[in-house]
mmCIF file with all atom_site columns, N, CA and C in Angstrom:
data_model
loop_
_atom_site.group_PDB
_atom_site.id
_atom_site.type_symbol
_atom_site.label_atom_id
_atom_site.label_alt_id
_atom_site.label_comp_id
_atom_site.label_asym_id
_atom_site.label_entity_id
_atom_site.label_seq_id
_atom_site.pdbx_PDB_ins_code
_atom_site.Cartn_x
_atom_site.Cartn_y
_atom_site.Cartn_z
_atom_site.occupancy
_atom_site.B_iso_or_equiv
_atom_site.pdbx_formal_charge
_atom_site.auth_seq_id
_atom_site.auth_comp_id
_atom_site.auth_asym_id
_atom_site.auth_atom_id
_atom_site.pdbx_PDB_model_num
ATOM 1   N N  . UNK J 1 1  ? 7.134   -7.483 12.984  1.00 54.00 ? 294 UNK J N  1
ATOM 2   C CA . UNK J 1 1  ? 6.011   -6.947 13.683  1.00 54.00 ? 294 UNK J CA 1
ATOM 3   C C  . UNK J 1 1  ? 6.534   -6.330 14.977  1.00 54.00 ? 294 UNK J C  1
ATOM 4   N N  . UNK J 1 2  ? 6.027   -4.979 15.435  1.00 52.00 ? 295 UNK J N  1
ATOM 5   C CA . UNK J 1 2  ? 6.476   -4.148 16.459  1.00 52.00 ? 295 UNK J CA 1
ATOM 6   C C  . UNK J 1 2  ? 5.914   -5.113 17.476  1.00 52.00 ? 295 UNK J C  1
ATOM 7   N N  . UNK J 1 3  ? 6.081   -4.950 18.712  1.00 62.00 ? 296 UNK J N  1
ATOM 8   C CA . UNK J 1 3  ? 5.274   -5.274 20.063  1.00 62.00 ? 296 UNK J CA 1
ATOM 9   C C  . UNK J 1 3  ? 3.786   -4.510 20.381  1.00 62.00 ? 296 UNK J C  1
ATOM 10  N N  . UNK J 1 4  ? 2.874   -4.312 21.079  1.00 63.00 ? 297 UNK J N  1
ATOM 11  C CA . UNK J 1 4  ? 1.981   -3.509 21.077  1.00 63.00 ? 297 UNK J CA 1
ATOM 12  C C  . UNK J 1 4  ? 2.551   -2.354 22.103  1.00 63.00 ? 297 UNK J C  1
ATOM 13  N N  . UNK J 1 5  ? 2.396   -1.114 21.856  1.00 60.00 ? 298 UNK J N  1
ATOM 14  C CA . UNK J 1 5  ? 2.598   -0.440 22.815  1.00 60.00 ? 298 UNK J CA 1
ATOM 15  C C  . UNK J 1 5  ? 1.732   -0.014 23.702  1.00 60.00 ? 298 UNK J C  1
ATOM 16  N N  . UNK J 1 6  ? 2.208   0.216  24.774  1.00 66.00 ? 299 UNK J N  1
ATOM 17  C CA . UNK J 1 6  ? 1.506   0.735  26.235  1.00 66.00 ? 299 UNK J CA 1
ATOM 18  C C  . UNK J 1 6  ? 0.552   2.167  25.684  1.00 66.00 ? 299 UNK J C  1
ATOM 19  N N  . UNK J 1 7  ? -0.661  2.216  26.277  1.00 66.00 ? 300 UNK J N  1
ATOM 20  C CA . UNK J 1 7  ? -1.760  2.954  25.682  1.00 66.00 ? 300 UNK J CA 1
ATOM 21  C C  . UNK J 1 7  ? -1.018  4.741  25.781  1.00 66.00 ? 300 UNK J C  1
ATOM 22  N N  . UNK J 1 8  ? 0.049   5.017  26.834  1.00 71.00 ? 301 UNK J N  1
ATOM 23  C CA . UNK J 1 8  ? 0.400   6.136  27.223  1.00 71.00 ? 301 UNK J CA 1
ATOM 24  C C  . UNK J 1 8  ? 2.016   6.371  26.819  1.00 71.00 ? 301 UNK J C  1
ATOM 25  N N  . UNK J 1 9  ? 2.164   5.408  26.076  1.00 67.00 ? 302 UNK J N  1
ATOM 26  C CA . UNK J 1 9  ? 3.442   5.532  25.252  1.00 67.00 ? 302 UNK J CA 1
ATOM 27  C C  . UNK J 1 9  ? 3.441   6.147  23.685  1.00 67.00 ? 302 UNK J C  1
ATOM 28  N N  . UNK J 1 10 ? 4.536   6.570  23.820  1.00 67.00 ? 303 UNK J N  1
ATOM 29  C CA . UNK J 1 10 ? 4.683   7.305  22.188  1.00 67.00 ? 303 UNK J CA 1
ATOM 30  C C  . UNK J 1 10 ? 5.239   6.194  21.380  1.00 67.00 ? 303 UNK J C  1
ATOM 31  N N  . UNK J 1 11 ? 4.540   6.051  19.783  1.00 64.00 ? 304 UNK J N  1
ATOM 32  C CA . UNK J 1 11 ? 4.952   5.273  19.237  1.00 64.00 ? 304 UNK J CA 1
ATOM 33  C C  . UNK J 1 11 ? 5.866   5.158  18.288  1.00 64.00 ? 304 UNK J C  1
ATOM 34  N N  . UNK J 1 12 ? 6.958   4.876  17.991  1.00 69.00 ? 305 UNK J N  1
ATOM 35  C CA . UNK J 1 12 ? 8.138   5.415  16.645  1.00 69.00 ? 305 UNK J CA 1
ATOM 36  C C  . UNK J 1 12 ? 8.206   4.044  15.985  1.00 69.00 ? 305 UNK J C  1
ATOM 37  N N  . UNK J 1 13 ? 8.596   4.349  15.020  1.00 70.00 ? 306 UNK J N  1
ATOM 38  C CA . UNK J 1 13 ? 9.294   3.740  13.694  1.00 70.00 ? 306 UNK J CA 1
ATOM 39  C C  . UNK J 1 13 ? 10.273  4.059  13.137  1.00 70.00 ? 306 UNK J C  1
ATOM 40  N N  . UNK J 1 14 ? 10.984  3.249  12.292  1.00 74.00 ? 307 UNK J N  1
ATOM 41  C CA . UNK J 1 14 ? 12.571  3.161  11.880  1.00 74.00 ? 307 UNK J CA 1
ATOM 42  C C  . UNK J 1 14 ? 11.913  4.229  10.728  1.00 74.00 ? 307 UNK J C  1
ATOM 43  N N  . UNK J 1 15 ? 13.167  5.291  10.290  1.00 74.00 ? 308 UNK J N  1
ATOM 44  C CA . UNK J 1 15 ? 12.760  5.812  9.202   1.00 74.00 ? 308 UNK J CA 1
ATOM 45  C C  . UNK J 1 15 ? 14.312  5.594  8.804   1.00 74.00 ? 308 UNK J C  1
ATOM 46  N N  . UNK J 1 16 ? 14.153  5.206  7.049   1.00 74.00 ? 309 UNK J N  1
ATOM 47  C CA . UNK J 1 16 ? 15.085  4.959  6.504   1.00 74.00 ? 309 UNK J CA 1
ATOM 48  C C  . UNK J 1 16 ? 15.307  6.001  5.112   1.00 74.00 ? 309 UNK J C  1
ATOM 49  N N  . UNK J 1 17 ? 16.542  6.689  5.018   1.00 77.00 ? 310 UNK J N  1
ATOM 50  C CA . UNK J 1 17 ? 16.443  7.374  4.171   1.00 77.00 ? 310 UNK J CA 1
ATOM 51  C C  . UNK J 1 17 ? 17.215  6.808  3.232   1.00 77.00 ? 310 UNK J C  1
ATOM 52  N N  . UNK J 1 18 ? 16.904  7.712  1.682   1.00 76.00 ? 311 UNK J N  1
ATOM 53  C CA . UNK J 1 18 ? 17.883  7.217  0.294   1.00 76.00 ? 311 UNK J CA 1
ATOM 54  C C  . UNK J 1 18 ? 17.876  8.009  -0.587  1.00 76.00 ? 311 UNK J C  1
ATOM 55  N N  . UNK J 1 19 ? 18.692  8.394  -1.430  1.00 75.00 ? 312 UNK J N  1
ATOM 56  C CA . UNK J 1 19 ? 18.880  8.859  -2.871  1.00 75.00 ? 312 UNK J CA 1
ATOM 57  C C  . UNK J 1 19 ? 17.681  8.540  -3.662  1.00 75.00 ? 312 UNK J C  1
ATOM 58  N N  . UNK J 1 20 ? 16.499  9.135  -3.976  1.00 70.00 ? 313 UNK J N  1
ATOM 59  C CA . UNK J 1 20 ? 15.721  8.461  -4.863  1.00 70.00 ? 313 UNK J CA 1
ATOM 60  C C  . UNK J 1 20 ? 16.755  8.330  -6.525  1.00 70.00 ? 313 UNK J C  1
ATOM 61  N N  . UNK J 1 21 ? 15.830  7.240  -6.836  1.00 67.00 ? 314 UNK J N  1
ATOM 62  C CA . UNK J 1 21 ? 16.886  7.545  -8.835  1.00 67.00 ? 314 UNK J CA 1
ATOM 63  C C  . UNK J 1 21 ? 16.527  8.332  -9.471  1.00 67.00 ? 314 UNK J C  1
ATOM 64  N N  . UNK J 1 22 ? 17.431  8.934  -10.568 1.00 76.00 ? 315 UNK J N  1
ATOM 65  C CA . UNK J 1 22 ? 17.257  10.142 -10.951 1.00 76.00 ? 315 UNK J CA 1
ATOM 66  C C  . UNK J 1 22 ? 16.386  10.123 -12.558 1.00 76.00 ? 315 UNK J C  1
ATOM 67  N N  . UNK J 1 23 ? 16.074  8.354  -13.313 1.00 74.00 ? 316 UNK J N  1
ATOM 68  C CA . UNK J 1 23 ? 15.235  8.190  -13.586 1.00 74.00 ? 316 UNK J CA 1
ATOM 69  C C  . UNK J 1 23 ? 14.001  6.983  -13.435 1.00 74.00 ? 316 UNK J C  1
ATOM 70  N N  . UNK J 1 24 ? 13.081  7.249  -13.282 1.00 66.00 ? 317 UNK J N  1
ATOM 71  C CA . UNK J 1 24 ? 12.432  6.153  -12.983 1.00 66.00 ? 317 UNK J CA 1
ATOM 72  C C  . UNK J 1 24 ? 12.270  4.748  -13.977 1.00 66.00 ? 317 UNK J C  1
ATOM 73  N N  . UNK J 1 25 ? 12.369  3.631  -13.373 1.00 64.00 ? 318 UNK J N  1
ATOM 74  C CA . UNK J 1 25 ? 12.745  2.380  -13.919 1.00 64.00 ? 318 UNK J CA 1
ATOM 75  C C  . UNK J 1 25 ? 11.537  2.393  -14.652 1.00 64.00 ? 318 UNK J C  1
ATOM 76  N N  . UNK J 1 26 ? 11.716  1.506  -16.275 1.00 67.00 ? 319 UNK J N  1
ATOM 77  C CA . UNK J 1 26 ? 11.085  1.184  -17.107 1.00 67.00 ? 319 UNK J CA 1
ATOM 78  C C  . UNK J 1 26 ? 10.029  -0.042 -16.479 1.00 67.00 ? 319 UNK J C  1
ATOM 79  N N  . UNK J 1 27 ? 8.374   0.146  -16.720 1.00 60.00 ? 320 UNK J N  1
ATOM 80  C CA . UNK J 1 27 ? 7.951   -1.166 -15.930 1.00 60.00 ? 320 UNK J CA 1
ATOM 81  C C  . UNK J 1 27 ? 7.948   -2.374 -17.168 1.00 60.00 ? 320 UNK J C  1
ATOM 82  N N  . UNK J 1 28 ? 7.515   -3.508 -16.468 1.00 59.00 ? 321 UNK J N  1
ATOM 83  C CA . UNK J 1 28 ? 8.031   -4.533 -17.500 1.00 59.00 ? 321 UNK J CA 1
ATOM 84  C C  . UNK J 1 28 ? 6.634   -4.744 -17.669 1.00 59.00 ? 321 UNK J C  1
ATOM 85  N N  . UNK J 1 29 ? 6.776   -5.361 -19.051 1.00 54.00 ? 322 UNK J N  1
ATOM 86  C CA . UNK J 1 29 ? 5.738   -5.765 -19.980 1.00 54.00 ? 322 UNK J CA 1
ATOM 87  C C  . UNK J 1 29 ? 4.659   -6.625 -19.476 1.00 54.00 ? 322 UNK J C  1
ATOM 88  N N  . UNK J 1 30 ? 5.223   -7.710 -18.485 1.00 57.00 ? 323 UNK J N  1
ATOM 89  C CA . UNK J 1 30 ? 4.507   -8.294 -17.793 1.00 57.00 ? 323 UNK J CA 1
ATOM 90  C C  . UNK J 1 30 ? 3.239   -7.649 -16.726 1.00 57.00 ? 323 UNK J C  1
ATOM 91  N N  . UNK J 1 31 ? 4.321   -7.008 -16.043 1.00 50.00 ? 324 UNK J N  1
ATOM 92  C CA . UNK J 1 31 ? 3.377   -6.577 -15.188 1.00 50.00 ? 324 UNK J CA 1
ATOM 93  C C  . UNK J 1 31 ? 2.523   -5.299 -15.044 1.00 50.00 ? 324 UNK J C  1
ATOM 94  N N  . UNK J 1 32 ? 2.333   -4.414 -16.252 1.00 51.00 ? 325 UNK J N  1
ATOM 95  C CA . UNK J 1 32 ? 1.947   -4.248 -16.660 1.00 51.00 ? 325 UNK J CA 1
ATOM 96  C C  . UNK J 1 32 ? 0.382   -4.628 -17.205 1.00 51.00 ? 325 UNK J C  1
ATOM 97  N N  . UNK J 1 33 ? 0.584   -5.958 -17.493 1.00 64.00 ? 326 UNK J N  1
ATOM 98  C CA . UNK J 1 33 ? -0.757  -7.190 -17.544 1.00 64.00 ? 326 UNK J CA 1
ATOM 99  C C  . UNK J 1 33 ? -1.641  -7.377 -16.141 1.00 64.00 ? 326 UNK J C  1
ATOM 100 N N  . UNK J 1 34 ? -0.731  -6.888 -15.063 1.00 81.00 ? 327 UNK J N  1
ATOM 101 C CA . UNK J 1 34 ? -1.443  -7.235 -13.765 1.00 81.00 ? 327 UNK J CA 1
ATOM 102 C C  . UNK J 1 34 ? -1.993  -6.287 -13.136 1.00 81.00 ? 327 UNK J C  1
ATOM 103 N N  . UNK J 1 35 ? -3.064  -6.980 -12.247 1.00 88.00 ? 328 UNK J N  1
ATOM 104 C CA . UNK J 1 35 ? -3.866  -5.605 -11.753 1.00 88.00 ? 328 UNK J CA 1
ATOM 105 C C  . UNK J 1 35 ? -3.821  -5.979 -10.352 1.00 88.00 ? 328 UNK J C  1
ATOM 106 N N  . UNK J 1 36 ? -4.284  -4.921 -9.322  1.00 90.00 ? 329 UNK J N  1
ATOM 107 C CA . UNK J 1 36 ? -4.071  -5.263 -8.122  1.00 90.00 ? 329 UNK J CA 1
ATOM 108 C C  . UNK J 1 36 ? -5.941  -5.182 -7.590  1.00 90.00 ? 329 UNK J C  1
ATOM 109 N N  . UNK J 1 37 ? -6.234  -6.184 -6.904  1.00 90.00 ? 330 UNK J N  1
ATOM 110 C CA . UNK J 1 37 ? -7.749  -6.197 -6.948  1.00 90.00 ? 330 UNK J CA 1
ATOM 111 C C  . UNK J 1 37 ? -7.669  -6.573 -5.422  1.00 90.00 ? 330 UNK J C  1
ATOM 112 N N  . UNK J 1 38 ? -9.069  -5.548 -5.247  1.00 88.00 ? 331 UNK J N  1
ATOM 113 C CA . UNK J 1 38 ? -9.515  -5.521 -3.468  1.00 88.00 ? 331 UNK J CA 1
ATOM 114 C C  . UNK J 1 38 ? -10.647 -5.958 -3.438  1.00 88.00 ? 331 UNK J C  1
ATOM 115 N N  . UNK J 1 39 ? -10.848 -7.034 -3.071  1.00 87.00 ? 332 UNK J N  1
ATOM 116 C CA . UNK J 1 39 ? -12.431 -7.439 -2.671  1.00 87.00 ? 332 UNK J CA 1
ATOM 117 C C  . UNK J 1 39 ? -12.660 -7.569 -1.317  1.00 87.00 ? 332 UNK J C  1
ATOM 118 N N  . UNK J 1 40 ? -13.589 -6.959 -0.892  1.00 83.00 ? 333 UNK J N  1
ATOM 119 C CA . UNK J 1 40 ? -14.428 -6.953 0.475   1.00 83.00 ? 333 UNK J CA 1
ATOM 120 C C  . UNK J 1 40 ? -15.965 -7.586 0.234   1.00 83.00 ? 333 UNK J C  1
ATOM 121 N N  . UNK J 1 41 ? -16.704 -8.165 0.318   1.00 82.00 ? 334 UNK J N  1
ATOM 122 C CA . UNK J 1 41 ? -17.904 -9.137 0.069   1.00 82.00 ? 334 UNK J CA 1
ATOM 123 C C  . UNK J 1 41 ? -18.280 -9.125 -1.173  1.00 82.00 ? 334 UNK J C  1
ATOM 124 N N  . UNK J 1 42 ? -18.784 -8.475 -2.013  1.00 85.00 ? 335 UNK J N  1
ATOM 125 C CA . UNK J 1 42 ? -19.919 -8.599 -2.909  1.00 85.00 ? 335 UNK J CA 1
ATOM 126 C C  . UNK J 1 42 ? -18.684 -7.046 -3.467  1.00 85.00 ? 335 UNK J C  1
ATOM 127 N N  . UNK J 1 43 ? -18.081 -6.380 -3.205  1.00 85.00 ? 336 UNK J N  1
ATOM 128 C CA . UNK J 1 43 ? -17.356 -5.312 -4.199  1.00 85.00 ? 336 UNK J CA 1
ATOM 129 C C  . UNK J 1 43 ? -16.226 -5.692 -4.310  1.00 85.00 ? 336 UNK J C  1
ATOM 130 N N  . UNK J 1 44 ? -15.471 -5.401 -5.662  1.00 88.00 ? 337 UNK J N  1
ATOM 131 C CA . UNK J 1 44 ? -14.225 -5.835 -6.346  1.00 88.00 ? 337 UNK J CA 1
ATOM 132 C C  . UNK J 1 44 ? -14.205 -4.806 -6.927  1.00 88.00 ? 337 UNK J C  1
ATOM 133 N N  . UNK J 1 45 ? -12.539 -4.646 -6.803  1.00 90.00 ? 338 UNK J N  1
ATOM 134 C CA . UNK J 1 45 ? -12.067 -3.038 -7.468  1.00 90.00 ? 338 UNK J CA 1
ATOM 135 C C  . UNK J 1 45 ? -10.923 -3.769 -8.062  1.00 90.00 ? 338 UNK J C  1
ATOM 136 N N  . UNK J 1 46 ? -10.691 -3.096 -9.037  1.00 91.00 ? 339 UNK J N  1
ATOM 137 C CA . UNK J 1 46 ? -9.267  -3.560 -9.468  1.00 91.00 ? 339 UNK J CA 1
ATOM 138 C C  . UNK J 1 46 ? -8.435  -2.097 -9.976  1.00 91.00 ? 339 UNK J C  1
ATOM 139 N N  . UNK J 1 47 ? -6.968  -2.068 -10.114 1.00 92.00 ? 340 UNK J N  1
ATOM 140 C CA . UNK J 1 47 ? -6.675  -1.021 -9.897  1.00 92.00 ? 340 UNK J CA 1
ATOM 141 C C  . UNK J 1 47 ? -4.815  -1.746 -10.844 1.00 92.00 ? 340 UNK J C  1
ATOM 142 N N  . UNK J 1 48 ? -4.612  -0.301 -10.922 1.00 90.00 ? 341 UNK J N  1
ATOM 143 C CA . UNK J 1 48 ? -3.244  -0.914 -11.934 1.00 90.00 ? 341 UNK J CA 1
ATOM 144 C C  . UNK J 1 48 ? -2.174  -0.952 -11.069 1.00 90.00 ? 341 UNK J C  1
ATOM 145 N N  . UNK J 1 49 ? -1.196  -1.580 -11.410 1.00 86.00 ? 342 UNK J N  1
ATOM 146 C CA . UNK J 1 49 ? -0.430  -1.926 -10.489 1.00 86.00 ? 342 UNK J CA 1
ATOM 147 C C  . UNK J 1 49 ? 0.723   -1.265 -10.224 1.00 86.00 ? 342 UNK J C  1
ATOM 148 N N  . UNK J 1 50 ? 0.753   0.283  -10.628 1.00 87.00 ? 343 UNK J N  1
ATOM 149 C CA . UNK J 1 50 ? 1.574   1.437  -10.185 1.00 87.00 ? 343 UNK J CA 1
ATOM 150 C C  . UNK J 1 50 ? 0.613   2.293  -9.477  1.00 87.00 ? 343 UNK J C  1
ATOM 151 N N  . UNK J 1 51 ? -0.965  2.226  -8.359  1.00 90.00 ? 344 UNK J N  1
ATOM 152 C CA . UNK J 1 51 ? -1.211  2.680  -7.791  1.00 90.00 ? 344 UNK J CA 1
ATOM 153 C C  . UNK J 1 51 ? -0.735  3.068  -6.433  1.00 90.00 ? 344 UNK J C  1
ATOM 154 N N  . UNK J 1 52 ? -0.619  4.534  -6.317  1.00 91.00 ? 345 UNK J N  1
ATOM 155 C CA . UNK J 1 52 ? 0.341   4.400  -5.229  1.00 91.00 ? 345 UNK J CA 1
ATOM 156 C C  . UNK J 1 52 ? -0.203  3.871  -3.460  1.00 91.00 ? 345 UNK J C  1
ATOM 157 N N  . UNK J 1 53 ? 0.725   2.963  -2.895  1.00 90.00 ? 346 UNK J N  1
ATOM 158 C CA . UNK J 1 53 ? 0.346   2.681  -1.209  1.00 90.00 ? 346 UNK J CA 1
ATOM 159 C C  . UNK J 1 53 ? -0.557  3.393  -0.722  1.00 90.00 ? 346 UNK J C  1
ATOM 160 N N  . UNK J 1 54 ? -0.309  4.447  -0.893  1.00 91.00 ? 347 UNK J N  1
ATOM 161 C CA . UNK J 1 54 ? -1.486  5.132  -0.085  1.00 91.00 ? 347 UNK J CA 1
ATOM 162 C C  . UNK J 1 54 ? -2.904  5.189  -0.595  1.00 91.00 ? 347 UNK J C  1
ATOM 163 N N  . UNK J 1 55 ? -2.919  5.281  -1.954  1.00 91.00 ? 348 UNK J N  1
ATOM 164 C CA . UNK J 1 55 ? -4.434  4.894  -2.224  1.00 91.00 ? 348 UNK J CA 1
ATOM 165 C C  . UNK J 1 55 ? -5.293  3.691  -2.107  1.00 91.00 ? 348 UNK J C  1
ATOM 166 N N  . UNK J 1 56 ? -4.109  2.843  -2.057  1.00 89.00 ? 349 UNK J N  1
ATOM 167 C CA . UNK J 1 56 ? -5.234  1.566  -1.588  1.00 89.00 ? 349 UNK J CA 1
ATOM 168 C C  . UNK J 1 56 ? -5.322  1.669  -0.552  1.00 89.00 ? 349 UNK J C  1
ATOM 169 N N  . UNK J 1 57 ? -4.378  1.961  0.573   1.00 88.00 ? 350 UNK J N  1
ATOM 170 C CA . UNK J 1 57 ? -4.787  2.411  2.081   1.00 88.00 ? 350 UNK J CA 1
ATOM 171 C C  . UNK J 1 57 ? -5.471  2.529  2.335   1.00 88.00 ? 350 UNK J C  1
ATOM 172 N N  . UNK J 1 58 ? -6.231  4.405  1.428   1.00 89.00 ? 351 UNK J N  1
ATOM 173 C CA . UNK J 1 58 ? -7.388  4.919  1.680   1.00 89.00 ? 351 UNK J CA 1
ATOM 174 C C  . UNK J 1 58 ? -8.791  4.320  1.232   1.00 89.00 ? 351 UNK J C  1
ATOM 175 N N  . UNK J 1 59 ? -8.480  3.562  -0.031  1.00 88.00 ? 352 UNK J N  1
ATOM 176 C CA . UNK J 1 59 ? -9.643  2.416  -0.558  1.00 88.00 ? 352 UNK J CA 1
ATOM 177 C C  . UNK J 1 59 ? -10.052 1.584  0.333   1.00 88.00 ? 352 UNK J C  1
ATOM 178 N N  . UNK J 1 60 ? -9.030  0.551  0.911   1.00 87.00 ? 353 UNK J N  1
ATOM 179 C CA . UNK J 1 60 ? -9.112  -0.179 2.108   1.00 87.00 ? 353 UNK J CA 1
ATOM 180 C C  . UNK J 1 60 ? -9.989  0.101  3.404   1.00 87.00 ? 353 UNK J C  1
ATOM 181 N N  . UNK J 1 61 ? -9.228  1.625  3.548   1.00 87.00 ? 354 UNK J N  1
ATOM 182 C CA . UNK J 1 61 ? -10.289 2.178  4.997   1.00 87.00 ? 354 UNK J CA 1
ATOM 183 C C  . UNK J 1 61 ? -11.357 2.357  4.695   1.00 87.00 ? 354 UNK J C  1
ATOM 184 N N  . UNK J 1 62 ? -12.120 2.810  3.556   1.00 87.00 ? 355 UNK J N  1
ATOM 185 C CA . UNK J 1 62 ? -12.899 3.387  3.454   1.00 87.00 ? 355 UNK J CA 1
ATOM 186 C C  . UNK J 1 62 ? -14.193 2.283  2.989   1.00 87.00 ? 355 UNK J C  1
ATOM 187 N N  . UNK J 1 63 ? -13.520 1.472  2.622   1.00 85.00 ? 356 UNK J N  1
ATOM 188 C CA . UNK J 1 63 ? -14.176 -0.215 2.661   1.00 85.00 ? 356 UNK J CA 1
ATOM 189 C C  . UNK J 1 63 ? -14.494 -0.832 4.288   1.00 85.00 ? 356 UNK J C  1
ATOM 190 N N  . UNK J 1 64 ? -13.728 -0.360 4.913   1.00 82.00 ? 357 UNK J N  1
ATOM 191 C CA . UNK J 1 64 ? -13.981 -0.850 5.863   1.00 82.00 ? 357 UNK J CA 1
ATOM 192 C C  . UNK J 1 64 ? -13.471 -2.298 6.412   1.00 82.00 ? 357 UNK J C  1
ATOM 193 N N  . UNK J 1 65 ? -12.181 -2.751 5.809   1.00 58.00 ? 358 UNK J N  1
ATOM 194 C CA . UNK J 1 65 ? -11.527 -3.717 5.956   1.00 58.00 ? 358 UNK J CA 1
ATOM 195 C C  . UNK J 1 65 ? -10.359 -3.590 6.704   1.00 58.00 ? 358 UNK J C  1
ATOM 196 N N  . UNK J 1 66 ? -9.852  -4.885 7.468   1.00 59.00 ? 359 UNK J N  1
ATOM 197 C CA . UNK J 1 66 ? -8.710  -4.417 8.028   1.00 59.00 ? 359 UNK J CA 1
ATOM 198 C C  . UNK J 1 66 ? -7.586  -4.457 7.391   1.00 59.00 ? 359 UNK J C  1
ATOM 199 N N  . UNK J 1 67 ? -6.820  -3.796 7.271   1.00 55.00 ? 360 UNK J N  1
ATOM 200 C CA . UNK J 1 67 ? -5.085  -4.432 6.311   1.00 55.00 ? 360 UNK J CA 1
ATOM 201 C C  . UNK J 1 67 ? -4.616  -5.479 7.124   1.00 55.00 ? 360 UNK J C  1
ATOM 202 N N  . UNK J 1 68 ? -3.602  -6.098 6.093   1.00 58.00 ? 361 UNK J N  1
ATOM 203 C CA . UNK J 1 68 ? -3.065  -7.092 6.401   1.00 58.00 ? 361 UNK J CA 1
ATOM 204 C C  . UNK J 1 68 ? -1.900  -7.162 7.330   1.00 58.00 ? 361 UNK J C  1
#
């Protein structure tokens, strides 16, 4: 966890770069079976579990929940 920054400070992050692979890994059978589910009161979404980060992000915000 960063520190909080000062309201008039600029904020950075580590950016890490890499070779992506040149094919993408086979998913396993298992997980596959699993789903990734967002509940906020009374709504439940469930969603497969190669959805990408950013869409639950935007699911999340738009729910109106805070991330973790």
């Amino acid at each position: 966890m960063l520190p909080a920054a000062e309201p008039n400070e600029p904020v950075f992050a580590p950016l890490v770069i890499c070779d992506a692979p040149e094919v993408p890994p086979e998913p396993d059978i298992a997980a596959s079976e699993e789903v990734i589910r967002i509940v906020s009161g009374e709504v439940r979404i469930e969603l497969a579990p190669g959805t990408p980060a950013i869409r639950i992000a935007e699911i999340v915000h738009a729910l109106g929940a805070t991330p973790c």
